[in-house]
Coordinates of C-alpha atoms and ligand atoms in Angstrom, one line a residue:
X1 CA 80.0 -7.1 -65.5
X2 CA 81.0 -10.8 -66.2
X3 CA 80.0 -12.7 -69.0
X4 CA 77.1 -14.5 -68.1
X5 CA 75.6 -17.2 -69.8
X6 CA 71.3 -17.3 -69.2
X7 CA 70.0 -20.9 -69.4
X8 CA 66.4 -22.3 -70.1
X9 CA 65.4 -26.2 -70.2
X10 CA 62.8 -26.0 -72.4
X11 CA 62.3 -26.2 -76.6
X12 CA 63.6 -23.4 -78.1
X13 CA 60.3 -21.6 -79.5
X14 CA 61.9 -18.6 -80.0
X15 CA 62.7 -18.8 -83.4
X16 CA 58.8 -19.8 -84.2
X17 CA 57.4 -16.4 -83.4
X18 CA 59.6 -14.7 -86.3
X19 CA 57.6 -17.3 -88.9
X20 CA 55.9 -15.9 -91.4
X21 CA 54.9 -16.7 -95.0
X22 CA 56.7 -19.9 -94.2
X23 CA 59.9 -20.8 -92.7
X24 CA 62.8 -18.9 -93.7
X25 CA 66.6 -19.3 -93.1
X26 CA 66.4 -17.4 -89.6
X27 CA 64.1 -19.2 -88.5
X28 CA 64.1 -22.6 -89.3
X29 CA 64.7 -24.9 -86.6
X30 CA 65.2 -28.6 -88.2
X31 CA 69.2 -28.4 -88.8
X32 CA 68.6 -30.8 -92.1
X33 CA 66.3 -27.8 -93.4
X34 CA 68.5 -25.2 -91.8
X35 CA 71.3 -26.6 -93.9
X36 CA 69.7 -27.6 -97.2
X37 CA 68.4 -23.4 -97.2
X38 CA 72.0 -22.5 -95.8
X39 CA 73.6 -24.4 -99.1
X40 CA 71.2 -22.7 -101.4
X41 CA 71.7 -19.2 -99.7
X42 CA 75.5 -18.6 -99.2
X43 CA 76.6 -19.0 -102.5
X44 CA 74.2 -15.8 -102.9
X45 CA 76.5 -13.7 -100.6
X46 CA 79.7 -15.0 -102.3
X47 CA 82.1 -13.2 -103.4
X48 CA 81.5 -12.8 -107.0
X49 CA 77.6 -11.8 -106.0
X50 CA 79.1 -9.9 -103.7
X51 CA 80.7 -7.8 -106.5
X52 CA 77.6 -7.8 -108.6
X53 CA 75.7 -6.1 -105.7
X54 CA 77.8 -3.4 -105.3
X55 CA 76.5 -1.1 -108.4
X56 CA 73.4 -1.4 -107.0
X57 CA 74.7 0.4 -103.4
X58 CA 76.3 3.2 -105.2
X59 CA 73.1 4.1 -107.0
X60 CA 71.0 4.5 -103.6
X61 CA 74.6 6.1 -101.8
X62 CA 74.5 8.4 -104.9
X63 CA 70.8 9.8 -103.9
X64 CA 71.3 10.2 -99.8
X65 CA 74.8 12.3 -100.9
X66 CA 72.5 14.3 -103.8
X67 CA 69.8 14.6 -100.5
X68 CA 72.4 15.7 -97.9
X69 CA 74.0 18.3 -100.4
X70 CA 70.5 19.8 -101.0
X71 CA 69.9 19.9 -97.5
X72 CA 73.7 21.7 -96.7
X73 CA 73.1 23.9 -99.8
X74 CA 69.4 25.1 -98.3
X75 CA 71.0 25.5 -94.4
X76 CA 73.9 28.1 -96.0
X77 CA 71.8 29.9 -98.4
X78 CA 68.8 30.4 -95.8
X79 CA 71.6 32.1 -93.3
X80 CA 73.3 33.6 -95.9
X81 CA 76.5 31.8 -94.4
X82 CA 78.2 29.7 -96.1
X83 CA 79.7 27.4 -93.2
X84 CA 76.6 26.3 -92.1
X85 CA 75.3 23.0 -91.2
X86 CA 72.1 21.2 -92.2
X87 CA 70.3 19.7 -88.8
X88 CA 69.3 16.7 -89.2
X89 CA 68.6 13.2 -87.4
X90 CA 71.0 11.1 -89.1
X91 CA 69.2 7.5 -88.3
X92 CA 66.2 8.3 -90.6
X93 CA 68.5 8.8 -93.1
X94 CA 70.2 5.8 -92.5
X95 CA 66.8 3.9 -92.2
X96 CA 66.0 5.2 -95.9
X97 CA 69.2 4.3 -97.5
X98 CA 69.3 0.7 -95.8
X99 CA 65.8 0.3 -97.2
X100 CA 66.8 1.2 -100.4
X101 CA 69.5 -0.5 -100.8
X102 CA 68.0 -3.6 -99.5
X103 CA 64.7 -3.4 -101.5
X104 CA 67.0 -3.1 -104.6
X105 CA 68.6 -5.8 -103.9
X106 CA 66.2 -8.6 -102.4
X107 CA 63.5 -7.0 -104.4
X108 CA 64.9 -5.4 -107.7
X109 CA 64.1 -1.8 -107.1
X110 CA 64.3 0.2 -104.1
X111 CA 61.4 1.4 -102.0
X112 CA 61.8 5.2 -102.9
X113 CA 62.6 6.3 -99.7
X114 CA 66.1 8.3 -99.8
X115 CA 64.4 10.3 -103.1
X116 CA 60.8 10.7 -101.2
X117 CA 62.8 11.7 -97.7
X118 CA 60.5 10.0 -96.2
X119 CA 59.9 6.4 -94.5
X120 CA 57.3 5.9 -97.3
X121 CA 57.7 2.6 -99.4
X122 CA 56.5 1.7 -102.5
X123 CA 54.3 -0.8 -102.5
X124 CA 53.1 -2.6 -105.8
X125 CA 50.1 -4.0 -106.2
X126 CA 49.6 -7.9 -106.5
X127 CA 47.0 -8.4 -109.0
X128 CA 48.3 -4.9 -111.3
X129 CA 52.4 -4.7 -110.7
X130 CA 52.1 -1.8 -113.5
X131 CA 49.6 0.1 -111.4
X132 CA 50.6 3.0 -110.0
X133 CA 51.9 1.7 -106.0
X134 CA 50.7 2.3 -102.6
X135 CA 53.0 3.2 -99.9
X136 CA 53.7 2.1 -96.3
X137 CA 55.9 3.4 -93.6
X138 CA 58.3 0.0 -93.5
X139 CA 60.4 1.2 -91.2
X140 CA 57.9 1.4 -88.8
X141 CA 56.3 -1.7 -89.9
X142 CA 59.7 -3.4 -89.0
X143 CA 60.3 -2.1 -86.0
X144 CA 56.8 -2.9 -85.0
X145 CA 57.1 -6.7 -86.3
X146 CA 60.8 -7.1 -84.6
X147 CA 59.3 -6.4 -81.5
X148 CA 56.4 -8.0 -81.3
X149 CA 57.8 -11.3 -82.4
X150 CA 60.6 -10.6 -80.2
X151 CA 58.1 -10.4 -77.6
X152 CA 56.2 -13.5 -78.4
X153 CA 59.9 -15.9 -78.8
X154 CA 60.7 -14.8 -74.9
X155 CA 57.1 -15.7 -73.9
X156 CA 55.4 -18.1 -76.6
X157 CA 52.3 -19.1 -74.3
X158 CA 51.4 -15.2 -75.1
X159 CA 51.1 -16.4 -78.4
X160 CA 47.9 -18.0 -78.8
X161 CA 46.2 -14.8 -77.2
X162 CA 48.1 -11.9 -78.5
X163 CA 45.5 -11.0 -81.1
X164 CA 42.9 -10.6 -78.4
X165 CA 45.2 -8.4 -75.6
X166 CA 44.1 -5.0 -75.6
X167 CA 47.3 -3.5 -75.4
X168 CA 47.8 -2.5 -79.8
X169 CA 51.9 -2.9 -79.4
X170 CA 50.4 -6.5 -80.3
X171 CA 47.4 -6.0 -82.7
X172 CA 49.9 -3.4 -84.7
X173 CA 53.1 -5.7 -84.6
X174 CA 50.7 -8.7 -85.5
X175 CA 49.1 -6.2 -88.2
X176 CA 52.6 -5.5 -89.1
X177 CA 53.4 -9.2 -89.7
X178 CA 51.0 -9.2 -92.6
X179 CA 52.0 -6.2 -94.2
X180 CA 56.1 -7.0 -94.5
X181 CA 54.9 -10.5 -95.7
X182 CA 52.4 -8.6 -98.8
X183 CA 55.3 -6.1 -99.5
X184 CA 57.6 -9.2 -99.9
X185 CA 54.8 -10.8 -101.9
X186 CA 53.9 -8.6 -104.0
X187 CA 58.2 -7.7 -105.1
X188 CA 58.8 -11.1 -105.8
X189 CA 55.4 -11.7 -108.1
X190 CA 56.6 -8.7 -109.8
X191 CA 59.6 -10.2 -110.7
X192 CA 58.7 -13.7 -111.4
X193 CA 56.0 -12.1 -113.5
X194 CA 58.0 -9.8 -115.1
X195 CA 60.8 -11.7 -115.5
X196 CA 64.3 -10.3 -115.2
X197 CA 64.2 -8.1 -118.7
X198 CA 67.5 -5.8 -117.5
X199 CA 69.8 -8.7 -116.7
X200 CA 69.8 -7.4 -112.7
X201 CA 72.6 -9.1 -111.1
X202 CA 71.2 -8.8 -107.6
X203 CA 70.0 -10.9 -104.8
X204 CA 66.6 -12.2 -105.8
X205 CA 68.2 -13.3 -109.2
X206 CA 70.9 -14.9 -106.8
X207 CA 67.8 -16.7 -105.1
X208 CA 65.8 -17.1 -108.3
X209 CA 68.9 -19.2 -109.4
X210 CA 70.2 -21.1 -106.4
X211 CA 69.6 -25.0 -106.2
X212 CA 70.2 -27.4 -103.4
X213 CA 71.7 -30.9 -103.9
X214 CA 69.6 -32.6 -105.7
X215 CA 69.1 -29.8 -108.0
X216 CA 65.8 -28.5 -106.8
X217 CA 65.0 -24.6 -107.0
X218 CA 63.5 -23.1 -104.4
X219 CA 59.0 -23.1 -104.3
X220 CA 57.6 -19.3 -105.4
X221 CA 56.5 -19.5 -101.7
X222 CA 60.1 -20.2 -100.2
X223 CA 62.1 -17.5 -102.5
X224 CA 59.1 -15.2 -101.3
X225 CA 60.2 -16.1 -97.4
X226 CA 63.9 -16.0 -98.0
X227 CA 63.2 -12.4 -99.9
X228 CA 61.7 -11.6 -97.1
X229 CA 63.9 -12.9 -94.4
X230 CA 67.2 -10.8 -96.5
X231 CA 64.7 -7.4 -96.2
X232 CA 63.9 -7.9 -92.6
X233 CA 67.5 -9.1 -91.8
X234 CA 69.4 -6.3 -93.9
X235 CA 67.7 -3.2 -93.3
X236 CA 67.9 -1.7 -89.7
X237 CA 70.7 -4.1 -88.9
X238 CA 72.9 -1.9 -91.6
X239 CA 71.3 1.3 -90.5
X240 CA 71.3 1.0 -86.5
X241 CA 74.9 0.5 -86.9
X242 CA 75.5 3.1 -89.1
X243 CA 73.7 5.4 -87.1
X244 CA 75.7 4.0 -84.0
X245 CA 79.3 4.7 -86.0
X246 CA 78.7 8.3 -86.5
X247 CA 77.5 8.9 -83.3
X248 CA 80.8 7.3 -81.5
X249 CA 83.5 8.4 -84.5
X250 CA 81.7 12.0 -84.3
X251 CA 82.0 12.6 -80.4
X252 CA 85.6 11.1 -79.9
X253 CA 87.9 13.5 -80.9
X254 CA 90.1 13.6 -83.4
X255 CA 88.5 10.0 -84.7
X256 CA 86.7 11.5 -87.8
X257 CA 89.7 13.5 -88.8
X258 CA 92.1 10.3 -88.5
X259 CA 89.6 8.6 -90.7
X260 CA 89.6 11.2 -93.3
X261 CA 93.1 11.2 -93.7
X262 CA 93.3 7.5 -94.3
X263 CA 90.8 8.0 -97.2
X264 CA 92.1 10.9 -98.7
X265 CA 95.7 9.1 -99.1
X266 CA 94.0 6.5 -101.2
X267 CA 92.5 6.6 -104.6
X268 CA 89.0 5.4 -103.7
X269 CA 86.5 6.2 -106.3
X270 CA 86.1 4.9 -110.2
X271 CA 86.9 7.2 -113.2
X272 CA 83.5 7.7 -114.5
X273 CA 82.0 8.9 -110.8
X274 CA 84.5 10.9 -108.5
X275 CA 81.7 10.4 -105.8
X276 CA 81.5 7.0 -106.1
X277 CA 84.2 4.8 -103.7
X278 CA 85.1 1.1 -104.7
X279 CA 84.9 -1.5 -102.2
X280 CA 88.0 -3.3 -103.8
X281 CA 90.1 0.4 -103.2
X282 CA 88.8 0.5 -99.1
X283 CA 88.3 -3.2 -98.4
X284 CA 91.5 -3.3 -96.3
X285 CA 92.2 -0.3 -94.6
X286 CA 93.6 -0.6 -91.0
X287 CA 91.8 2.5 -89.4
X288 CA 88.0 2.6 -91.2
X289 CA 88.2 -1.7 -89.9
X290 CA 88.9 -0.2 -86.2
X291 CA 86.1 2.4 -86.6
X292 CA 83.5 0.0 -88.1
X293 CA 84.8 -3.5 -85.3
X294 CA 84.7 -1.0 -82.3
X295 CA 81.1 0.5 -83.3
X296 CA 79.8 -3.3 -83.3
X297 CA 82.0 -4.0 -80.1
X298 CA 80.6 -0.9 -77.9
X299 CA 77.5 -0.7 -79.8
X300 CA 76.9 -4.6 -80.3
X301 CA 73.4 -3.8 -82.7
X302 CA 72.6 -7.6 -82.1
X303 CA 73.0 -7.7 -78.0
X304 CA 70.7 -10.1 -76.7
X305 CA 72.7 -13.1 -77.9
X306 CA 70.0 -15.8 -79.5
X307 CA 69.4 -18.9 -78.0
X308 CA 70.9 -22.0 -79.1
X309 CA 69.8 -26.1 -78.1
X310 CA 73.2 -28.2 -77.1
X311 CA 73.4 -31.3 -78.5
X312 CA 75.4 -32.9 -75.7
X313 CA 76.2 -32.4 -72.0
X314 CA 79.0 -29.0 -71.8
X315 CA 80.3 -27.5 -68.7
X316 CA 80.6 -23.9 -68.9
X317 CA 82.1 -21.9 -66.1
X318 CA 81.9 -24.7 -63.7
X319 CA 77.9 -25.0 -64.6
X320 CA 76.9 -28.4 -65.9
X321 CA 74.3 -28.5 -68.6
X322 CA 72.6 -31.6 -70.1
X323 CA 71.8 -32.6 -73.3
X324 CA 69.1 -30.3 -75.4
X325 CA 69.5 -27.1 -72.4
X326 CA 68.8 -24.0 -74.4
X327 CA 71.6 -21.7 -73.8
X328 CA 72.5 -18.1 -75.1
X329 CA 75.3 -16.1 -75.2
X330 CA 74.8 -12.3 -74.5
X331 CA 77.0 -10.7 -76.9
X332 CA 76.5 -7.1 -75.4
X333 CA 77.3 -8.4 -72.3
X334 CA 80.5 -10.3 -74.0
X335 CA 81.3 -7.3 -76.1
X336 CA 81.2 -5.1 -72.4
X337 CA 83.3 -7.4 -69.9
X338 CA 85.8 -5.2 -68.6
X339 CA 87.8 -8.7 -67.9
X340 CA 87.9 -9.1 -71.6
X341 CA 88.1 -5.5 -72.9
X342 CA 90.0 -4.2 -69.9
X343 CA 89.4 -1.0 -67.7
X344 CA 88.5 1.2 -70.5
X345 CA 85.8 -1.1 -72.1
X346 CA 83.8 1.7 -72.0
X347 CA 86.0 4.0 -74.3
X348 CA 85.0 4.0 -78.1
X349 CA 89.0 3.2 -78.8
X350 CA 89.7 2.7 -82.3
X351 CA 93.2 1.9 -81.7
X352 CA 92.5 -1.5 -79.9
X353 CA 92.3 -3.1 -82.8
X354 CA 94.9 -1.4 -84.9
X355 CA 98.2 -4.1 -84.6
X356 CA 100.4 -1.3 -84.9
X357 CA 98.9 -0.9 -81.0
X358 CA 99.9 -4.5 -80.3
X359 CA 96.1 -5.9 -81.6
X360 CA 93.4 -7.7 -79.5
X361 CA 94.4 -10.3 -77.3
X362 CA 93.1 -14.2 -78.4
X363 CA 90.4 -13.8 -75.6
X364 CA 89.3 -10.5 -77.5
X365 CA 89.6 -12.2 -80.5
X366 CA 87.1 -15.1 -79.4
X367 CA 84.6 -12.8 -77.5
X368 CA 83.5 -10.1 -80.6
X369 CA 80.7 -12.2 -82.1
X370 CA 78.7 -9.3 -83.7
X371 CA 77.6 -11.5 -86.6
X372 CA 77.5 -14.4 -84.3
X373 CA 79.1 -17.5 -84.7
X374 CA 78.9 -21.3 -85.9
X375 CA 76.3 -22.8 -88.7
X376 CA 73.6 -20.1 -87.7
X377 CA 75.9 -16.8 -87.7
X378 CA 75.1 -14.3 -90.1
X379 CA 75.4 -15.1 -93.6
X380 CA 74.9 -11.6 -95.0
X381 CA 77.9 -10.3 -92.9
X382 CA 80.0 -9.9 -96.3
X383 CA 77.1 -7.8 -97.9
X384 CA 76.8 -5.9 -94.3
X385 CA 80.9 -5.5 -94.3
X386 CA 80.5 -4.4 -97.8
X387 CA 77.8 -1.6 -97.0
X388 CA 79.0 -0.5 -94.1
X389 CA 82.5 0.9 -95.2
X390 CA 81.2 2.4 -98.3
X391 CA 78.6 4.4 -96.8
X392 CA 81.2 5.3 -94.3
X393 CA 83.6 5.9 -96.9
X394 CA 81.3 8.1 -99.0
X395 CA 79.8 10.0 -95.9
X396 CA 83.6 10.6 -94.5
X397 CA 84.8 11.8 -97.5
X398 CA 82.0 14.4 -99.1
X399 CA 80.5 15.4 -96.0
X400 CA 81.7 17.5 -92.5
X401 CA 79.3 15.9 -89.4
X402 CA 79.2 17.0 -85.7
X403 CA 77.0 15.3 -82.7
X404 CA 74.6 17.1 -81.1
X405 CA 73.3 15.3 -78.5
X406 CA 75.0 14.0 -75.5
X407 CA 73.8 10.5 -75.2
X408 CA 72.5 7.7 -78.1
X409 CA 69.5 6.6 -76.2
X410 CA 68.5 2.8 -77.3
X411 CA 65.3 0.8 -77.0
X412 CA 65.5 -2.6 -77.0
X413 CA 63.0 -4.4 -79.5
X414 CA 65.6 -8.1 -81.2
X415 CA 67.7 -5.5 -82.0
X416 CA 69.5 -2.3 -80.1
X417 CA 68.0 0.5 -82.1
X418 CA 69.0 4.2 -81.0
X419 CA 66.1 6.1 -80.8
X420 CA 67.2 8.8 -82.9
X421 CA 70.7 10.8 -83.5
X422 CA 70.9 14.6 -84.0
X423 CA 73.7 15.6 -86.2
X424 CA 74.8 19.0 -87.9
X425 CA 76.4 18.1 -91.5
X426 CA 77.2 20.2 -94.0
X427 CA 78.8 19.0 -97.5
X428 CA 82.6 19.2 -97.2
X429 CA 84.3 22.0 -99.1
X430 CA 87.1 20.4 -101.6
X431 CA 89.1 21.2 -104.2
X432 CA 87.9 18.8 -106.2
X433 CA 84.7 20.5 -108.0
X434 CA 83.5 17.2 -109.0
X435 CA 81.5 17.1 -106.6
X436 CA 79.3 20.5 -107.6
X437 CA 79.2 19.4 -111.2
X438 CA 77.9 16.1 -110.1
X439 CA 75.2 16.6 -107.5
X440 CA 73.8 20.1 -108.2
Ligands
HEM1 C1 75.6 -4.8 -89.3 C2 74.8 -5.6 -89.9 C3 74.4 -7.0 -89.4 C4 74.5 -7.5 -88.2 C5 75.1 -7.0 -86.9 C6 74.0 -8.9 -88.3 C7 74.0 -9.8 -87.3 C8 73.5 -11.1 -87.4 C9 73.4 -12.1 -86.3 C10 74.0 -11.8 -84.9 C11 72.9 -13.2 -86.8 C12 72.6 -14.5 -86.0 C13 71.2 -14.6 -85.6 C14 70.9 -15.8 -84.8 O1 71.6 -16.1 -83.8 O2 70.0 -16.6 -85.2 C15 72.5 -12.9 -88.2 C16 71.8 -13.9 -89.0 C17 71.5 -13.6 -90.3 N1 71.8 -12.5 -91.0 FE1 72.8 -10.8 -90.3 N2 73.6 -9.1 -89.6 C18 73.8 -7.9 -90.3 C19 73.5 -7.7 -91.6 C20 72.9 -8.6 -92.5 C21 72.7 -8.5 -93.9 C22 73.1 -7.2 -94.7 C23 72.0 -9.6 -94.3 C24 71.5 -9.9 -95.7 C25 71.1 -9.1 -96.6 C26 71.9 -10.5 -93.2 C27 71.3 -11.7 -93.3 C28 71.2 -12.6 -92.2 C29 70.5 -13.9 -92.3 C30 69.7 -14.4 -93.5 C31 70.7 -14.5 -91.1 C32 70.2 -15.9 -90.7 C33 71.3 -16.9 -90.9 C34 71.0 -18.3 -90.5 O3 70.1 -18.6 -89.6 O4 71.6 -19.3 -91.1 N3 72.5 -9.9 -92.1 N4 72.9 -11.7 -88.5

């Protein structure tokens, strides 16, 4: 299919449906606001924060590979063979770890979930932090808010009525509103009460101490809605994809293998934790970039493309559009054009990218927007970057994974979530017995 470029002529509303608390990064409109917040907020994903965050993603990577072995180790003894694999569906797992990670890091502690195996957050009360917490099924809360406020930004005259239509995908995504916004709430009183009393480099202190121009920190209620906007854009983001990569590395053959090799030939982890990879030791390596770019090229997690007001009159494939048309770019669509990609656009093909194969072409090169592009792209892509190879990393290295299910079927909800993905995995057997010592 060609690129095609969908056009509306009036205000963007979109972005309004996703408000809540009040306006956050995502989804403020005014570009003066959008670019004091922007100022305030990149310097949390810089490079040196960056670096901070990492300890707190080999903590939560440390419980899904003490989960998985447990898992493996059950599987073999309960058939008495020790080759077995563990069934499981690999994008729950994902779903807990991206939690985790991303409640440890926008909230100072992580919801619980890889430890509880469960989608069951912790929850802490308001008025009692110290009490003992609630818990809430935020995965499903998110999914239920994502698409429900996707929803309402295609069709905002629904808005106004949505709490009344019978149908309860809106009462439970409205009801779901409210409970992301009192689980971001309640983490960030917690911490402003509390204070910071273990020196956590992580991203609410990064919020906590960013300033804008003129000096100002940011209102309890604004670090509470950019907390929240980091939790709601960090989690299935990070875990749809990761779910995606397995699936597509796992069914092409000889992909996982190719992987593993290029891992094993470097010295990945840190002296004190053989388990544990560092980012600086598999930042730059050729083959795990062309797994993790052709997953968000064939898999594209954020497809629809989101819309965008221009400022003056364009022509665009010999259309003419005026001042203030709202136009959007559909990056699956982009991502899938067989002009771009040629013939086999539809081939998970790692080597595309790989300039030993001669690299992408500039068209290629200008067409993969998976984080987007311009002053609204995605300012966590270094964290997301960051995450994504080491739990690929870790997973490739400690653990043997095999697809078993023919198709990853997706529903469509702001992003492209699969629906679920079936995998056999089983820990890997090594000579290094680190990995025994450490986990069992
Ligand atoms: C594979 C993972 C990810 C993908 C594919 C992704 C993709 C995107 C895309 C396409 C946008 C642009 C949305 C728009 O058009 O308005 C975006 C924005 C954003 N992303 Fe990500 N993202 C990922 C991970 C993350 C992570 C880990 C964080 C932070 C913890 C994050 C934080 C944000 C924020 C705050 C925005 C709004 C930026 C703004 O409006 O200025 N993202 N992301």
């Amino acid at each position: 299919m060609a690129p095609t470029v969908s056009v509306q002529r009036r205000e963007v509303q979109y972005y309004d449906a996703f408000v809540s608390i009040q306006r956050g990064l995502f989804n403020t409109r005014d570009r003066a606001q959008h670019s004091r917040k922007r100022k305030i907020i990149s310097h949390t994903f810089s490079a040196h924060s960056i670096g901070q965050f990492e300890q707190y993603i080999h903590t939560n990577l440390h419980d899904l590979v003490k989960q998985w072995t447990k898992l493996s180790n059950k599987a073999q003894t309960s058939t008495n063979n020790p080759t077995a694999y563990a069934e499981i569906d690999s994008l729950s797992w994902f779903n807990y770890l991206s939690f985790d990670i991303i409640g440890d890091l926008a909230f100072g502690r992580p919801f619980g979930m890889l430890k509880a195996g469960a989608d069951r957050a912790a929850v802490y009360s308001l008025s009692n932090p110290t009490a003992p917490p609630t818990y809430a099924p935020a995965v499903q809360v998110l999914n239920r808010r994502g698409e429900v406020s996707n929803t309402l930004g295609c069709l905002p005259q629904l808005k106004p009525w949505a709490v009344y239509l019978p149908d309860p995908f809106f009462s439970r995504g409205l009801a779901a509103v409210q409970s992301l916004a009192g689980i971001a709430t309640a983490a960030v009183q917690t911490r402003l009460t509390q204070g910071n009393p273990d020196g956590r480099k992580d991203l609410l202190a990064r919020l906590i101490e960013g300033k804008d121009s003129s000096g100002q920190s940011m209102s309890e209620s604004e670090l509470t809605a950019e907390a929240l906007t980091q939790l709601i854009a960090g989690s299935d983001t990070t875990s749809n994809t990761c779910c995606a990569f397995f699936y597509w590395v796992t069914r092409t053959p000889g992909v996982y293998s190719q992987l593993r090799t290029e891992l094993d030939k470097t010295p990945t982890t840190t002296n004190n934790n053989p388990l544990i990879i560092t980012y600086a030791s598999i930042k730059s390596l050729p083959y795990l970039d062309a797994c993790i770019n052709e997953t968000l090229r064939i898999h594209s997690t954020s497809s629809l493309g989101l819309p965008r007001t221009v400022t003056h009159p364009i022509t665009i494939l010999n259309h003419h559009f005026p001042a203030n048309t709202v136009l959007s770019v559909p990056t699956y669509t982009l991502h899938h054009s067989s002009r771009i990609w040629g013939a086999d656009v539809k081939e998970f093909k790692p080597d595309r990218w790989l300039k030993a194969e001669g690299g992408l072409t500039a068209s290629q090169k200008t067409a993969f927007i998976p984080f987007s592009t311009g002053p609204r792209a995605c300012v966590g892509r270094n964290l997301a970057e960051m995450e994504l190879k080491l739990i690929v990393a870790t997973i490739v290295q400690n653990f043997d994974l095999e697809v078993r299910q023919d198709t990853l079927e997706t529903r469509e909800g702001f992003l492209r979530k699969p629906l679920r993905c079936v995998m056999g995995m089983r820990k890997r057997k090594r000579k290094r017995k680190e990995q025994i010592d450490l986990v069992c």
